[in-house]
Amino acid sequence: MRVGAIDCGTNSIRLLIADSITEVVDGVEKTVLKDVVREMRIVRLGQGVDATGWLAQEALDRTFAAAREYAQLLKEHGADSVRFVATSATRDAGNRQVFVDGIREILGIEPEVISGDEEAALSFAGAVRAVGYGDGDTLVFDLGGGSTEFVLGDESGVKASRSVNIGCVRLTERHMLSAPATESQIARVEADTDEALEVARKTVPLQNARRVVAVAGTATTVAAAALGLDRYDSEAINAQSFSVETVQKTARWLASLNRTEREELGYMHPGRVDVIGAGATIYARILTRLNEMTDGAVDSVTVSEHDILDGIALSQL
């Protein structure tokens, strides 16, 4: 079966076309995905949503243009099934029906504006398929443009999840982060992150985590920086682990760079230049607080290149 999956978030829209194949691992048959096409476009759909509550027309235009590209690829590669999932920015927007109608016209399918809980479950499924399970509870967090999902689970499945409204685009716009970011800007982003973690903690027992997996563009960009890569290399990044201290230092360094310095980094996507300061700050703060909540049991993070996009594809099998 060939499936198509589209993840439309606050900052980016991504496409995965993959074949489901059966492999035998230790005598057990296992269904896995084999990539045919994997694409990403930074469209900043969530531009201004935190302040206005509406999707901007120019943001819709960028997103619809990318969707037309994806429609052509899906046609060329003959996907048997396609699922389109929209997340934080679209949930929050007063004019989301304009978005829904536009996507339906372009792709011929109904876009699903999913809840934060479902977003978290799909992220968990995609992430653990790539990096496996550890001993005890695994906490997967997906730091996006408008929201961050926390999901705790083990091999038996998801135990608890919560979506909170912090993300690299939302907090960049809320606190007018400059490049380089100022100490007061960083402090405000950290304060919002702390507040969001307390909200998440009411639903998800974060203190029970014994392994932490981070997914999405902020985490993988920080990983590329920590590894000192000259260019983005997903194979080098996937399943790599980093100490909390390494993430803290790398995040501070990225936030301290000016726009030109960020643009010159070979692994930095142009659409992430403006928001990496806030994203890296949120990321480091989450790990710092998890380290404190678990009394030091969480002292590192594993980065997964596979996330909600893979979860969307897997959900169709």
Short mmCIF file of N, CA, C and O in Angstrom, two decimals, residues 130-188:
data_model
loop_
_atom_site.label_atom_id
_atom_site.label_comp_id
_atom_site.label_asym_id
_atom_site.label_seq_id
_atom_site.Cartn_x
_atom_site.Cartn_y
_atom_site.Cartn_z
N ALA A 130 10.98 5.18 15.17
CA ALA A 130 12.33 5.46 14.68
C ALA A 130 13.42 5.18 15.71
O ALA A 130 14.51 4.73 15.36
N VAL A 131 13.13 5.44 16.98
CA VAL A 131 14.20 5.33 18.00
C VAL A 131 13.93 4.25 19.03
O VAL A 131 14.76 3.99 19.90
N GLY A 132 12.77 3.60 18.95
CA GLY A 132 12.47 2.52 19.88
C GLY A 132 12.08 3.02 21.26
O GLY A 132 11.94 4.22 21.50
N TYR A 133 11.87 2.07 22.17
CA TYR A 133 11.47 2.38 23.55
C TYR A 133 12.65 2.21 24.48
O TYR A 133 13.55 1.40 24.25
N GLY A 134 12.64 2.94 25.56
CA GLY A 134 13.66 2.77 26.59
C GLY A 134 13.10 2.00 27.76
O GLY A 134 12.00 1.44 27.69
N ASP A 135 13.84 1.95 28.85
CA ASP A 135 13.35 1.33 30.08
C ASP A 135 12.48 2.35 30.81
O ASP A 135 12.90 3.48 31.06
N GLY A 136 11.27 1.95 31.17
CA GLY A 136 10.38 2.88 31.84
C GLY A 136 9.64 3.75 30.84
O GLY A 136 9.63 3.50 29.64
N ASP A 137 9.01 4.79 31.35
CA ASP A 137 8.17 5.65 30.52
C ASP A 137 9.01 6.56 29.63
O ASP A 137 10.00 7.14 30.07
N THR A 138 8.57 6.67 28.37
CA THR A 138 9.20 7.57 27.41
C THR A 138 8.31 8.79 27.23
O THR A 138 7.10 8.67 27.04
N LEU A 139 8.91 9.97 27.31
CA LEU A 139 8.20 11.22 27.05
C LEU A 139 8.64 11.75 25.70
O LEU A 139 9.82 12.02 25.48
N VAL A 140 7.70 11.89 24.78
CA VAL A 140 7.97 12.50 23.47
C VAL A 140 7.40 13.91 23.50
O VAL A 140 6.26 14.11 23.91
N PHE A 141 8.21 14.90 23.10
CA PHE A 141 7.63 16.23 22.94
C PHE A 141 7.95 16.77 21.56
O PHE A 141 9.04 16.61 21.03
N ASP A 142 6.91 17.38 20.99
CA ASP A 142 6.93 17.89 19.62
C ASP A 142 6.79 19.40 19.70
O ASP A 142 5.70 19.93 19.92
N LEU A 143 7.92 20.10 19.54
CA LEU A 143 7.94 21.56 19.64
C LEU A 143 7.69 22.14 18.26
O LEU A 143 8.56 22.09 17.39
N GLY A 144 6.50 22.66 18.05
CA GLY A 144 6.13 23.18 16.74
C GLY A 144 6.18 24.69 16.67
O GLY A 144 6.83 25.35 17.48
N GLY A 145 5.45 25.23 15.71
CA GLY A 145 5.44 26.67 15.53
C GLY A 145 4.49 27.37 16.48
O GLY A 145 4.79 28.44 17.00
N GLY A 146 3.31 26.75 16.71
CA GLY A 146 2.32 27.38 17.56
C GLY A 146 2.04 26.64 18.84
O GLY A 146 1.50 27.21 19.79
N SER A 147 2.37 25.37 18.89
CA SER A 147 2.08 24.57 20.08
C SER A 147 3.16 23.53 20.30
O SER A 147 3.96 23.24 19.42
N THR A 148 3.17 22.99 21.51
CA THR A 148 4.07 21.89 21.85
C THR A 148 3.25 20.78 22.47
O THR A 148 2.42 21.04 23.36
N GLU A 149 3.46 19.56 21.99
CA GLU A 149 2.73 18.41 22.49
C GLU A 149 3.64 17.56 23.37
O GLU A 149 4.77 17.28 22.98
N PHE A 150 3.12 17.16 24.52
CA PHE A 150 3.82 16.25 25.42
C PHE A 150 3.02 14.96 25.50
O PHE A 150 1.81 14.99 25.74
N VAL A 151 3.68 13.84 25.29
CA VAL A 151 2.97 12.56 25.38
C VAL A 151 3.86 11.53 26.06
O VAL A 151 5.02 11.34 25.70
N LEU A 152 3.31 10.92 27.09
CA LEU A 152 4.03 9.94 27.89
C LEU A 152 3.45 8.56 27.60
O LEU A 152 2.23 8.38 27.55
N GLY A 153 4.34 7.61 27.39
CA GLY A 153 3.87 6.26 27.11
C GLY A 153 4.97 5.24 27.19
O GLY A 153 6.12 5.55 27.52
N ASP A 154 4.62 4.00 26.88
CA ASP A 154 5.58 2.91 26.81
C ASP A 154 5.15 1.96 25.70
O ASP A 154 4.32 2.33 24.86
N GLU A 155 5.67 0.76 25.70
CA GLU A 155 5.36 -0.18 24.62
C GLU A 155 3.88 -0.55 24.56
O GLU A 155 3.39 -0.98 23.51
N SER A 156 3.17 -0.37 25.66
CA SER A 156 1.74 -0.69 25.67
C SER A 156 0.89 0.43 25.07
O SER A 156 -0.29 0.23 24.79
N GLY A 157 1.48 1.60 24.87
CA GLY A 157 0.76 2.71 24.26
C GLY A 157 0.87 4.00 25.05
O GLY A 157 1.68 4.13 25.97
N VAL A 158 0.05 4.97 24.66
CA VAL A 158 0.06 6.29 25.28
C VAL A 158 -0.66 6.25 26.63
O VAL A 158 -1.75 5.70 26.75
N LYS A 159 -0.02 6.84 27.63
CA LYS A 159 -0.62 6.91 28.97
C LYS A 159 -1.28 8.26 29.22
O LYS A 159 -2.31 8.34 29.88
N ALA A 160 -0.64 9.34 28.75
CA ALA A 160 -1.19 10.68 28.97
C ALA A 160 -0.59 11.63 27.96
O ALA A 160 0.56 11.44 27.52
N SER A 161 -1.35 12.66 27.59
CA SER A 161 -0.83 13.65 26.65
C SER A 161 -1.47 15.00 26.89
O SER A 161 -2.57 15.09 27.44
N ARG A 162 -0.79 16.05 26.45
CA ARG A 162 -1.33 17.40 26.57
C ARG A 162 -0.65 18.31 25.55
O ARG A 162 0.57 18.22 25.34
N SER A 163 -1.43 19.16 24.93
CA SER A 163 -0.91 20.17 24.01
C SER A 163 -1.00 21.52 24.70
O SER A 163 -2.02 21.85 25.32
N VAL A 164 0.08 22.31 24.61
CA VAL A 164 0.10 23.64 25.21
C VAL A 164 0.52 24.67 24.15
O VAL A 164 1.23 24.35 23.20
N ASN A 165 0.09 25.91 24.34
CA ASN A 165 0.28 26.94 23.32
C ASN A 165 1.61 27.68 23.46
O ASN A 165 1.64 28.90 23.68
N ILE A 166 2.70 26.95 23.30
CA ILE A 166 4.01 27.57 23.15
C ILE A 166 4.66 26.96 21.91
O ILE A 166 4.55 25.76 21.67
N GLY A 167 5.29 27.79 21.11
CA GLY A 167 5.96 27.33 19.91
C GLY A 167 6.88 28.41 19.40
O GLY A 167 6.82 29.57 19.84
N CYS A 168 7.75 28.05 18.46
CA CYS A 168 8.79 28.98 18.02
C CYS A 168 8.23 30.21 17.32
O CYS A 168 8.74 31.33 17.49
N VAL A 169 7.16 30.05 16.53
CA VAL A 169 6.55 31.20 15.86
C VAL A 169 5.74 32.03 16.85
O VAL A 169 5.87 33.26 16.91
N ARG A 170 4.91 31.36 17.63
CA ARG A 170 4.04 32.06 18.58
C ARG A 170 4.84 32.94 19.54
O ARG A 170 4.51 34.11 19.77
N LEU A 171 5.92 32.40 20.11
CA LEU A 171 6.68 33.17 21.11
C LEU A 171 7.63 34.18 20.47
O LEU A 171 7.96 35.18 21.09
N THR A 172 8.07 33.91 19.23
CA THR A 172 8.83 34.93 18.51
C THR A 172 7.96 36.17 18.32
O THR A 172 8.39 37.31 18.58
N GLU A 173 6.74 35.97 17.87
CA GLU A 173 5.84 37.10 17.64
C GLU A 173 5.39 37.74 18.95
O GLU A 173 5.31 38.97 19.05
N ARG A 174 5.12 36.92 19.96
CA ARG A 174 4.61 37.46 21.22
C ARG A 174 5.64 38.34 21.91
O ARG A 174 5.30 39.37 22.50
N HIS A 175 6.91 37.94 21.85
CA HIS A 175 7.95 38.67 22.58
C HIS A 175 8.89 39.44 21.67
O HIS A 175 9.93 39.93 22.12
N MET A 176 8.54 39.52 20.37
CA MET A 176 9.31 40.33 19.41
C MET A 176 10.80 39.99 19.47
O MET A 176 11.66 40.86 19.58
N LEU A 177 11.10 38.70 19.42
CA LEU A 177 12.49 38.28 19.55
C LEU A 177 13.35 38.83 18.41
O LEU A 177 12.98 38.74 17.25
N SER A 178 14.46 39.41 18.79
CA SER A 178 15.41 39.96 17.83
C SER A 178 16.49 38.93 17.55
O SER A 178 16.51 37.85 18.13
N ALA A 179 17.39 39.27 16.65
CA ALA A 179 18.55 38.40 16.37
C ALA A 179 19.80 39.29 16.43
O ALA A 179 20.00 40.07 15.51
N PRO A 180 20.61 39.17 17.47
CA PRO A 180 20.49 38.22 18.57
C PRO A 180 19.36 38.57 19.55
O PRO A 180 18.94 39.73 19.63
N ALA A 181 18.91 37.54 20.28
CA ALA A 181 17.89 37.75 21.30
C ALA A 181 18.50 38.43 22.51
O ALA A 181 19.66 38.19 22.85
N THR A 182 17.73 39.29 23.17
CA THR A 182 18.22 39.95 24.38
C THR A 182 17.93 39.08 25.60
O THR A 182 17.10 38.16 25.56
N GLU A 183 18.59 39.39 26.71
CA GLU A 183 18.39 38.62 27.94
C GLU A 183 16.94 38.74 28.43
O GLU A 183 16.38 37.77 28.93
N SER A 184 16.36 39.92 28.29
CA SER A 184 14.98 40.09 28.75
C SER A 184 14.01 39.29 27.87
O SER A 184 13.03 38.73 28.37
N GLN A 185 14.28 39.23 26.56
CA GLN A 185 13.44 38.43 25.67
C GLN A 185 13.54 36.95 26.03
O GLN A 185 12.53 36.23 26.11
N ILE A 186 14.76 36.48 26.25
CA ILE A 186 14.96 35.08 26.63
C ILE A 186 14.24 34.77 27.93
O ILE A 186 13.59 33.72 28.06
N ALA A 187 14.32 35.67 28.90
CA ALA A 187 13.66 35.47 30.19
C ALA A 187 12.15 35.36 30.03
O ALA A 187 11.50 34.53 30.69
N ARG A 188 11.56 36.15 29.13
CA ARG A 188 10.11 36.10 28.93
C ARG A 188 9.70 34.80 28.25
O ARG A 188 8.66 34.21 28.59
#
